[in-house]
């Protein structure tokens, strides 16, 4: 009995860690890094408010979705269909399309990373990275290796960013002041940064990973809640440290180019703070973040396909994932939009999707306790969820025009 309990605890811990890192690597991918550099260059310390808003929205969204998926033991689209017939199909189409847009951006990010690391043309870098991701996803052993690599790459990413934050010497007092009392509030930037860290497929990455690992039901709810909070805390701190690193460069008077086709704003900031070492190390981290995000986006987006084909096998899902990455690569190669602009648009578009899925989950929490085994969902968490839902709807409506304008960046 003791051995069985020990094995259960170890398995659950492994599934929770996997879910945390699936969420973290999705939330701190190339999109967020590029978005942070671009918006910090344009807004300065005032962008701190956008970071804080994204962390608070992240907290409410992830906590509700992880908990409701755990309680219902259903994927998001299946849950939506059972709550409101037909809505799951809409959610699945939006998330899969949003995941495709994001994956095109992730491939662009991989291209930017190899450009900073090796000087390789961004298009070639993105293409080679996508082919590598297809190869990795086709091999189960390589997949396990990637799971382990994610942890190490995450540690390296945090270490490097902290180093650059110290090297760039940001104005901490001004940053903290602007976090709560910003000079300006730009809803398009907040929608984009929220979309890039918790919108679209990212919302469901950790929750669906938990479901696949069997960590479900009310008996696991406390552990799942702790894991969600841990993931949000880690990603939140990482976001703020990255912002501070780039703010230090901007505040020192360095002008970061965010307009040209070849613009790689985050690379410029890291190079300004730590010289050639900063540029090469940044390239490695951005590329690694992009590869893990390509895999995470494909995995989570294709997990929604089961609502259309419930009897799909694991082999069938793997083939669909490979096709998904290949289509993302084709779109990336055919599009003439700058890689950095693609990453900005991807975050913004997924931010537009966020309120739709969140509305469905809040409805289940309020009205469908029968789907959660009769569990009485905490009203305070639902109230926060409803307020966040209204806020994300408002931001999405205000931001439709500016978000699509990102594609015109030349």
Tab-separated table of C-alpha atoms in Angstrom:
chain	number	residue	atom	x	y	z
A	1	UNK	CA	0.000	0.000	0.000
A	2	UNK	CA	2.850	2.384	0.939
A	3	UNK	CA	4.667	1.612	-2.328
A	4	UNK	CA	1.503	2.266	-4.343
A	5	UNK	CA	0.937	5.567	-2.525
A	6	UNK	CA	4.572	6.563	-3.143
A	7	UNK	CA	4.285	5.742	-6.849
A	8	UNK	CA	1.033	7.714	-7.079
A	9	UNK	CA	2.657	10.733	-5.393
A	10	UNK	CA	5.683	10.582	-7.718
A	11	UNK	CA	3.483	10.224	-10.806
A	12	UNK	CA	1.275	13.116	-9.732
A	13	UNK	CA	4.299	15.308	-8.994
A	14	UNK	CA	5.756	14.508	-12.426
A	15	UNK	CA	2.461	15.375	-14.132
A	16	UNK	CA	2.182	18.667	-12.206
A	17	UNK	CA	5.781	19.649	-13.046
A	18	UNK	CA	5.156	18.761	-16.709
A	19	UNK	CA	2.010	20.930	-16.707
A	20	UNK	CA	3.823	23.862	-15.031
A	21	UNK	CA	6.621	23.793	-17.599
A	22	UNK	CA	4.196	23.318	-20.482
A	23	UNK	CA	2.444	26.493	-19.313
A	24	UNK	CA	5.679	28.380	-18.556
A	25	UNK	CA	7.444	27.593	-21.837
A	26	UNK	CA	4.268	28.530	-23.712
A	27	UNK	CA	3.842	31.757	-21.723
A	28	UNK	CA	7.496	32.835	-22.054
A	29	UNK	CA	8.085	32.041	-25.684
A	30	UNK	CA	9.574	34.164	-28.479
A	31	UNK	CA	6.321	36.109	-28.797
A	32	UNK	CA	6.419	37.446	-25.249
A	33	UNK	CA	10.144	38.275	-25.488
A	34	UNK	CA	9.665	40.217	-28.739
A	35	UNK	CA	6.464	41.902	-27.504
A	36	UNK	CA	8.156	43.019	-24.271
A	37	UNK	CA	11.136	44.506	-26.125
A	38	UNK	CA	8.938	46.291	-28.679
A	39	UNK	CA	6.470	47.773	-26.199
A	40	UNK	CA	9.137	48.734	-23.638
A	41	UNK	CA	11.033	50.575	-26.388
A	42	UNK	CA	7.846	52.468	-27.305
A	43	UNK	CA	6.289	53.056	-23.863
A	44	UNK	CA	9.228	52.924	-21.462
A	45	UNK	CA	8.448	52.348	-17.771
A	46	UNK	CA	4.688	52.789	-18.399
A	47	UNK	CA	4.640	49.292	-19.917
A	48	UNK	CA	5.111	47.943	-16.355
A	49	UNK	CA	1.354	48.358	-15.891
A	50	UNK	CA	0.772	46.075	-18.889
A	51	UNK	CA	3.000	43.422	-17.302
A	52	UNK	CA	1.099	43.672	-13.987
A	53	UNK	CA	-2.269	43.464	-15.787
A	54	UNK	CA	-1.128	40.360	-17.683
A	55	UNK	CA	-0.015	38.662	-14.436
A	56	UNK	CA	-3.329	39.410	-12.657
A	57	UNK	CA	-5.393	38.233	-15.654
A	58	UNK	CA	-3.146	35.155	-15.921
A	59	UNK	CA	-3.815	34.338	-12.249
A	60	UNK	CA	-7.607	34.392	-12.616
A	61	UNK	CA	-7.752	32.682	-16.028
A	62	UNK	CA	-5.315	29.835	-15.332
A	63	UNK	CA	-6.666	29.104	-11.849
A	64	UNK	CA	-10.250	28.803	-13.112
A	65	UNK	CA	-9.422	26.779	-16.218
A	66	UNK	CA	-7.008	24.337	-14.520
A	67	UNK	CA	-9.528	23.720	-11.724
A	68	UNK	CA	-12.605	23.307	-13.958
A	69	UNK	CA	-10.801	20.983	-16.409
A	70	UNK	CA	-9.583	18.924	-13.418
A	71	UNK	CA	-13.092	18.702	-11.909
A	72	UNK	CA	-14.975	17.907	-15.142
A	73	UNK	CA	-12.236	15.550	-16.475
A	74	UNK	CA	-12.973	16.952	-19.955
A	75	UNK	CA	-10.966	18.835	-22.558
A	76	UNK	CA	-12.052	22.436	-23.088
A	77	UNK	CA	-13.963	21.869	-26.358
A	78	UNK	CA	-15.782	18.773	-25.051
A	79	UNK	CA	-16.673	20.654	-21.864
A	80	UNK	CA	-17.987	23.615	-23.902
A	81	UNK	CA	-20.100	21.326	-26.111
A	82	UNK	CA	-21.693	19.662	-23.101
A	83	UNK	CA	-22.429	23.019	-21.438
A	84	UNK	CA	-23.737	24.784	-24.567
A	85	UNK	CA	-24.205	22.415	-27.541
A	86	UNK	CA	-22.142	23.516	-30.547
A	87	UNK	CA	-19.971	26.023	-28.673
A	88	UNK	CA	-17.123	23.513	-28.410
A	89	UNK	CA	-16.792	23.381	-32.193
A	90	UNK	CA	-16.498	27.183	-32.337
A	91	UNK	CA	-13.901	27.205	-29.555
A	92	UNK	CA	-11.918	24.404	-31.228
A	93	UNK	CA	-11.843	26.179	-34.613
A	94	UNK	CA	-10.725	29.460	-33.002
A	95	UNK	CA	-8.039	27.829	-30.842
A	96	UNK	CA	-6.680	25.695	-33.703
A	97	UNK	CA	-6.573	28.716	-36.034
A	98	UNK	CA	-5.105	30.902	-33.266
A	99	UNK	CA	-2.547	28.167	-32.523
A	100	UNK	CA	-1.620	28.083	-36.209
A	101	UNK	CA	-1.128	31.863	-36.241
A	102	UNK	CA	0.926	31.593	-33.053
A	103	UNK	CA	2.982	28.726	-34.455
A	104	UNK	CA	3.825	30.778	-37.530
A	105	UNK	CA	5.018	33.385	-35.022
A	106	UNK	CA	6.954	30.760	-33.047
A	107	UNK	CA	8.741	29.640	-36.224
A	108	UNK	CA	9.498	33.314	-36.918
A	109	UNK	CA	10.908	33.513	-33.371
A	110	UNK	CA	13.144	30.515	-34.021
A	111	UNK	CA	14.398	32.302	-37.135
A	112	UNK	CA	15.140	35.447	-35.110
A	113	UNK	CA	16.965	33.320	-32.527
A	114	UNK	CA	19.259	31.632	-35.066
A	115	UNK	CA	19.820	35.011	-36.707
A	116	UNK	CA	21.092	36.416	-33.390
A	117	UNK	CA	23.043	33.240	-32.543
A	118	UNK	CA	24.656	32.402	-35.899
A	119	UNK	CA	23.840	35.279	-38.244
A	120	UNK	CA	21.668	32.920	-40.313
A	121	UNK	CA	18.912	34.457	-42.459
A	122	UNK	CA	15.677	34.471	-40.416
A	123	UNK	CA	13.656	32.637	-43.121
A	124	UNK	CA	16.212	29.806	-43.357
A	125	UNK	CA	16.523	29.660	-39.567
A	126	UNK	CA	12.757	29.382	-39.142
A	127	UNK	CA	12.496	26.680	-41.816
A	128	UNK	CA	15.279	24.531	-40.370
A	129	UNK	CA	13.846	24.904	-36.851
A	130	UNK	CA	10.366	23.797	-37.971
A	131	UNK	CA	11.838	20.714	-39.679
A	132	UNK	CA	13.730	19.919	-36.463
A	133	UNK	CA	10.486	20.278	-34.452
A	134	UNK	CA	8.755	17.828	-36.823
A	135	UNK	CA	11.633	15.375	-36.294
A	136	UNK	CA	11.515	15.794	-32.508
A	137	UNK	CA	7.744	15.308	-32.392
A	138	UNK	CA	7.956	12.140	-34.492
A	139	UNK	CA	10.226	10.482	-31.911
A	140	UNK	CA	8.899	9.523	-28.459
A	141	UNK	CA	12.412	9.318	-26.993
A	142	UNK	CA	13.286	12.759	-28.298
A	143	UNK	CA	10.043	14.015	-26.760
A	144	UNK	CA	11.154	12.817	-23.324
A	145	UNK	CA	14.535	14.484	-23.850
A	146	UNK	CA	12.793	17.746	-24.727
A	147	UNK	CA	10.756	17.535	-21.486
A	148	UNK	CA	14.029	17.411	-19.529
A	149	UNK	CA	15.647	20.089	-21.688
A	150	UNK	CA	12.765	22.468	-21.005
A	151	UNK	CA	13.724	22.585	-17.317
A	152	UNK	CA	17.393	23.337	-18.059
A	153	UNK	CA	16.571	25.846	-20.771
A	154	UNK	CA	14.153	27.551	-18.381
A	155	UNK	CA	16.876	27.852	-15.721
A	156	UNK	CA	19.365	29.209	-18.289
A	157	UNK	CA	16.756	31.672	-19.557
A	158	UNK	CA	16.046	32.971	-16.045
A	159	UNK	CA	19.776	33.149	-15.195
A	160	UNK	CA	20.649	35.043	-18.371
A	161	UNK	CA	17.763	37.489	-17.993
A	162	UNK	CA	18.645	38.223	-14.353
A	163	UNK	CA	22.277	38.815	-15.442
A	164	UNK	CA	21.184	41.236	-18.187
A	165	UNK	CA	18.774	42.964	-15.769
A	166	UNK	CA	21.704	43.648	-13.404
A	167	UNK	CA	23.962	44.688	-16.291
A	168	UNK	CA	21.408	47.121	-17.741
A	169	UNK	CA	20.820	48.834	-14.361
A	170	UNK	CA	17.094	49.667	-14.773
A	171	UNK	CA	15.402	52.562	-12.897
A	172	UNK	CA	13.625	50.378	-10.316
A	173	UNK	CA	11.816	53.206	-8.524
A	174	UNK	CA	10.300	54.552	-11.736
A	175	UNK	CA	9.339	51.029	-12.865
A	176	UNK	CA	7.545	50.293	-9.576
A	177	UNK	CA	5.739	53.664	-9.660
A	178	UNK	CA	4.586	53.143	-13.268
A	179	UNK	CA	3.438	49.611	-12.406
A	180	UNK	CA	0.567	51.018	-10.340
A	181	UNK	CA	0.271	54.608	-11.674
A	182	UNK	CA	1.204	54.521	-15.366
A	183	UNK	CA	1.545	57.694	-17.461
A	184	UNK	CA	-0.371	55.982	-20.268
A	185	UNK	CA	-2.545	52.874	-20.722
A	186	UNK	CA	-2.591	51.224	-24.145
A	187	UNK	CA	-5.256	48.500	-24.448
A	188	UNK	CA	-3.804	47.083	-27.684
A	189	UNK	CA	-0.467	46.415	-25.969
A	190	UNK	CA	-2.147	44.865	-22.903
A	191	UNK	CA	-4.372	42.671	-25.115
A	192	UNK	CA	-1.303	41.578	-27.093
A	193	UNK	CA	0.814	40.806	-24.020
A	194	UNK	CA	-2.116	38.967	-22.384
A	195	UNK	CA	-2.742	37.063	-25.614
A	196	UNK	CA	0.953	36.230	-25.871
A	197	UNK	CA	1.064	34.778	-22.370
A	198	UNK	CA	-2.395	33.354	-21.624
A	199	UNK	CA	-4.478	33.716	-24.814
A	200	UNK	CA	-5.530	31.124	-27.357
A	201	UNK	CA	-3.967	27.693	-26.987
A	202	UNK	CA	-1.724	28.811	-24.068
A	203	UNK	CA	-4.784	28.980	-21.794
A	204	UNK	CA	-5.273	25.224	-22.114
A	205	UNK	CA	-1.665	23.953	-22.464
A	206	UNK	CA	-1.108	23.064	-18.798
A	207	UNK	CA	-4.697	21.945	-18.131
A	208	UNK	CA	-4.776	19.538	-21.087
A	209	UNK	CA	-1.362	18.177	-20.106
A	210	UNK	CA	-2.756	17.367	-16.631
A	211	UNK	CA	-5.725	15.637	-18.257
A	212	UNK	CA	-3.456	13.512	-20.452
A	213	UNK	CA	-1.453	12.483	-17.381
A	214	UNK	CA	-4.608	11.487	-15.467
A	215	UNK	CA	-4.322	14.120	-12.713
A	216	UNK	CA	-8.053	14.831	-12.441
A	217	UNK	CA	-10.946	14.849	-9.973
A	218	UNK	CA	-11.659	16.644	-6.707
A	219	UNK	CA	-9.035	14.516	-4.908
A	220	UNK	CA	-6.286	16.244	-6.950
A	221	UNK	CA	-7.781	19.743	-6.817
A	222	UNK	CA	-5.567	21.110	-4.027
A	223	UNK	CA	-2.358	19.917	-5.724
A	224	UNK	CA	-3.520	21.274	-9.098
A	225	UNK	CA	-4.303	24.676	-7.533
A	226	UNK	CA	-0.815	24.822	-5.959
A	227	UNK	CA	0.785	23.873	-9.285
A	228	UNK	CA	-1.181	26.559	-11.138
A	229	UNK	CA	-0.118	29.191	-8.584
A	230	UNK	CA	3.531	28.054	-8.793
A	231	UNK	CA	3.482	28.283	-12.577
A	232	UNK	CA	1.882	31.740	-12.509
A	233	UNK	CA	4.429	32.973	-9.926
A	234	UNK	CA	7.434	31.716	-11.919
A	235	UNK	CA	6.192	33.116	-15.230
A	236	UNK	CA	5.148	36.399	-13.581
A	237	UNK	CA	8.585	36.983	-12.043
A	238	UNK	CA	10.260	36.047	-15.324
A	239	UNK	CA	8.107	38.533	-17.241
A	240	UNK	CA	8.945	41.384	-14.879
A	241	UNK	CA	12.687	40.623	-14.823
A	242	UNK	CA	12.749	40.526	-18.643
A	243	UNK	CA	10.924	43.868	-18.729
A	244	UNK	CA	13.460	45.375	-16.279
A	245	UNK	CA	16.386	44.083	-18.357
A	246	UNK	CA	15.078	45.834	-21.480
A	247	UNK	CA	13.920	48.946	-19.583
A	248	UNK	CA	17.486	49.470	-18.305
A	249	UNK	CA	18.749	49.562	-21.889
A	250	UNK	CA	15.966	51.917	-23.049
A	251	UNK	CA	16.405	54.218	-20.024
A	252	UNK	CA	20.157	54.502	-20.705
A	253	UNK	CA	19.355	56.249	-23.991
A	254	UNK	CA	19.940	53.367	-26.407
A	255	UNK	CA	17.530	53.637	-29.347
A	256	UNK	CA	15.979	50.267	-30.257
A	257	UNK	CA	14.759	49.890	-33.845
A	258	UNK	CA	11.263	48.358	-33.887
A	259	UNK	CA	10.222	49.353	-37.401
A	260	UNK	CA	12.388	47.690	-40.069
A	261	UNK	CA	11.804	44.331	-41.777
A	262	UNK	CA	14.985	43.026	-40.175
A	263	UNK	CA	14.246	44.503	-36.743
A	264	UNK	CA	14.978	42.186	-33.823
A	265	UNK	CA	14.287	44.521	-30.875
A	266	UNK	CA	15.026	42.072	-28.043
A	267	UNK	CA	18.377	41.090	-29.600
A	268	UNK	CA	19.343	44.772	-29.810
A	269	UNK	CA	18.515	45.256	-26.122
A	270	UNK	CA	20.499	42.218	-24.956
A	271	UNK	CA	23.488	43.206	-27.120
A	272	UNK	CA	23.418	46.748	-25.742
A	273	UNK	CA	23.431	45.388	-22.171
A	274	UNK	CA	25.961	42.524	-22.474
A	275	UNK	CA	27.788	43.003	-25.777
A	276	UNK	CA	28.443	40.171	-28.215
A	277	UNK	CA	28.001	37.564	-25.462
A	278	UNK	CA	24.541	38.954	-24.720
A	279	UNK	CA	23.565	38.767	-28.398
A	280	UNK	CA	24.718	35.141	-28.893
A	281	UNK	CA	23.314	33.904	-25.584
A	282	UNK	CA	20.038	35.674	-26.304
A	283	UNK	CA	19.891	33.952	-29.702
A	284	UNK	CA	20.289	30.544	-28.082
A	285	UNK	CA	17.585	31.228	-25.483
A	286	UNK	CA	15.142	32.699	-28.007
A	287	UNK	CA	15.659	29.736	-30.329
A	288	UNK	CA	15.164	27.262	-27.469
A	289	UNK	CA	12.025	29.094	-26.309
A	290	UNK	CA	10.730	29.016	-29.881
A	291	UNK	CA	11.332	25.282	-30.397
A	292	UNK	CA	9.537	24.388	-27.143
A	293	UNK	CA	6.706	26.777	-28.058
A	294	UNK	CA	6.345	25.239	-31.548
A	295	UNK	CA	5.925	21.811	-29.930
A	296	UNK	CA	3.610	23.144	-27.184
A	297	UNK	CA	1.403	25.056	-29.634
A	298	UNK	CA	1.084	22.063	-31.955
A	299	UNK	CA	0.386	19.629	-29.080
A	300	UNK	CA	-2.295	21.805	-27.464
A	301	UNK	CA	-3.978	22.937	-30.693
A	302	UNK	CA	-4.258	19.369	-31.985
A	303	UNK	CA	-5.644	18.240	-28.593
A	304	UNK	CA	-8.802	20.138	-29.659
A	305	UNK	CA	-9.226	17.964	-32.761
A	306	UNK	CA	-10.799	15.183	-30.658
A	307	UNK	CA	-14.060	17.171	-30.513
A	308	UNK	CA	-14.430	16.551	-34.273
A	309	UNK	CA	-12.994	13.017	-34.212
A	310	UNK	CA	-13.498	11.456	-30.738
A	311	UNK	CA	-11.994	8.098	-31.766
A	312	UNK	CA	-8.682	9.557	-32.982
A	313	UNK	CA	-5.693	7.417	-31.928
A	314	UNK	CA	-2.427	8.694	-30.471
A	315	UNK	CA	-0.711	7.830	-33.764
A	316	UNK	CA	-3.353	9.797	-35.660
A	317	UNK	CA	-2.876	12.758	-33.325
A	318	UNK	CA	0.901	12.636	-33.882
A	319	UNK	CA	0.407	12.665	-37.663
A	320	UNK	CA	-2.010	15.598	-37.342
A	321	UNK	CA	0.542	17.453	-35.199
A	322	UNK	CA	3.261	16.936	-37.812
A	323	UNK	CA	0.927	18.268	-40.539
A	324	UNK	CA	0.051	21.229	-38.271
A	325	UNK	CA	3.738	22.196	-37.947
A	326	UNK	CA	4.283	21.704	-41.700
A	327	UNK	CA	1.332	24.001	-42.534
A	328	UNK	CA	2.668	26.593	-40.049
A	329	UNK	CA	6.032	26.453	-41.852
A	330	UNK	CA	4.406	26.842	-45.275
A	331	UNK	CA	2.424	29.913	-44.137
A	332	UNK	CA	5.593	31.402	-42.605
A	333	UNK	CA	7.594	30.918	-45.823
A	334	UNK	CA	4.824	32.384	-48.013
A	335	UNK	CA	4.119	35.441	-45.812
A	336	UNK	CA	6.179	38.561	-46.377
A	337	UNK	CA	5.469	40.062	-42.946
A	338	UNK	CA	8.438	40.835	-40.705
A	339	UNK	CA	9.065	38.079	-38.094
A	340	UNK	CA	8.749	40.524	-35.183
A	341	UNK	CA	5.434	41.848	-36.570
A	342	UNK	CA	4.118	38.281	-36.865
A	343	UNK	CA	4.916	37.668	-33.199
A	344	UNK	CA	3.059	40.837	-32.198
A	345	UNK	CA	0.002	39.917	-34.300
A	346	UNK	CA	-0.029	36.325	-32.992
A	347	UNK	CA	-0.243	37.527	-29.389
A	348	UNK	CA	-2.920	40.067	-30.219
A	349	UNK	CA	-5.077	37.579	-32.149
A	350	UNK	CA	-4.948	35.040	-29.321
A	351	UNK	CA	-5.889	37.831	-26.928
A	352	UNK	CA	-9.050	38.325	-29.020
A	353	UNK	CA	-9.882	34.594	-28.621
A	354	UNK	CA	-9.350	34.563	-24.828
A	355	UNK	CA	-12.731	36.019	-23.679
A	356	UNK	CA	-14.746	33.461	-25.693
A	357	UNK	CA	-13.231	30.409	-23.977
A	358	UNK	CA	-13.173	32.123	-20.580
A	359	UNK	CA	-16.900	32.983	-20.857
A	360	UNK	CA	-17.748	29.301	-21.426
A	361	UNK	CA	-15.690	28.197	-18.417
A	362	UNK	CA	-17.203	30.818	-16.108
A	363	UNK	CA	-20.684	29.687	-17.221
A	364	UNK	CA	-19.818	26.069	-16.308
A	365	UNK	CA	-18.518	27.230	-12.906
A	366	UNK	CA	-21.685	29.245	-12.163
A	367	UNK	CA	-24.426	27.060	-13.626
A	368	UNK	CA	-23.183	23.511	-14.252
A	369	UNK	CA	-22.045	21.976	-10.962
A	370	UNK	CA	-23.495	18.708	-12.325
A	371	UNK	CA	-20.540	18.589	-14.742
A	372	UNK	CA	-18.137	18.891	-11.788
A	373	UNK	CA	-19.558	15.974	-9.801
A	374	UNK	CA	-21.747	18.271	-7.690
A	375	UNK	CA	-18.707	20.288	-6.503
A	376	UNK	CA	-19.680	23.732	-5.171
A	377	UNK	CA	-17.236	26.023	-6.977
A	378	UNK	CA	-15.878	28.967	-4.884
A	379	UNK	CA	-17.969	32.048	-5.648
A	380	UNK	CA	-15.093	34.494	-5.048
A	381	UNK	CA	-13.039	32.793	-7.764
A	382	UNK	CA	-15.993	32.861	-10.160
A	383	UNK	CA	-16.620	36.539	-9.403
A	384	UNK	CA	-12.978	37.354	-10.200
A	385	UNK	CA	-13.339	35.232	-13.328
A	386	UNK	CA	-16.484	37.089	-14.427
A	387	UNK	CA	-14.837	40.503	-13.890
A	388	UNK	CA	-11.727	39.364	-15.785
A	389	UNK	CA	-13.976	38.031	-18.534
A	390	UNK	CA	-15.693	41.421	-18.932
A	391	UNK	CA	-12.294	43.151	-18.967
A	392	UNK	CA	-10.907	40.828	-21.668
A	393	UNK	CA	-14.049	41.360	-23.792
A	394	UNK	CA	-13.659	45.141	-23.456
A	395	UNK	CA	-9.948	45.019	-24.331
A	396	UNK	CA	-10.572	42.681	-27.281
A	397	UNK	CA	-13.264	44.960	-28.782
A	398	UNK	CA	-11.058	48.056	-28.314
A	399	UNK	CA	-8.037	46.319	-29.840
A	400	UNK	CA	-9.330	44.602	-33.015
A	401	UNK	CA	-8.081	47.368	-35.354
A	402	UNK	CA	-4.660	47.958	-33.734
A	403	UNK	CA	-3.974	44.198	-33.463
A	404	UNK	CA	-4.523	43.616	-37.202
A	405	UNK	CA	-2.463	46.754	-37.911
A	406	UNK	CA	0.612	44.892	-36.558
A	407	UNK	CA	0.671	42.966	-39.867
A	408	UNK	CA	1.385	46.226	-41.713
A	409	UNK	CA	4.653	46.848	-39.866
A	410	UNK	CA	7.304	47.365	-42.556
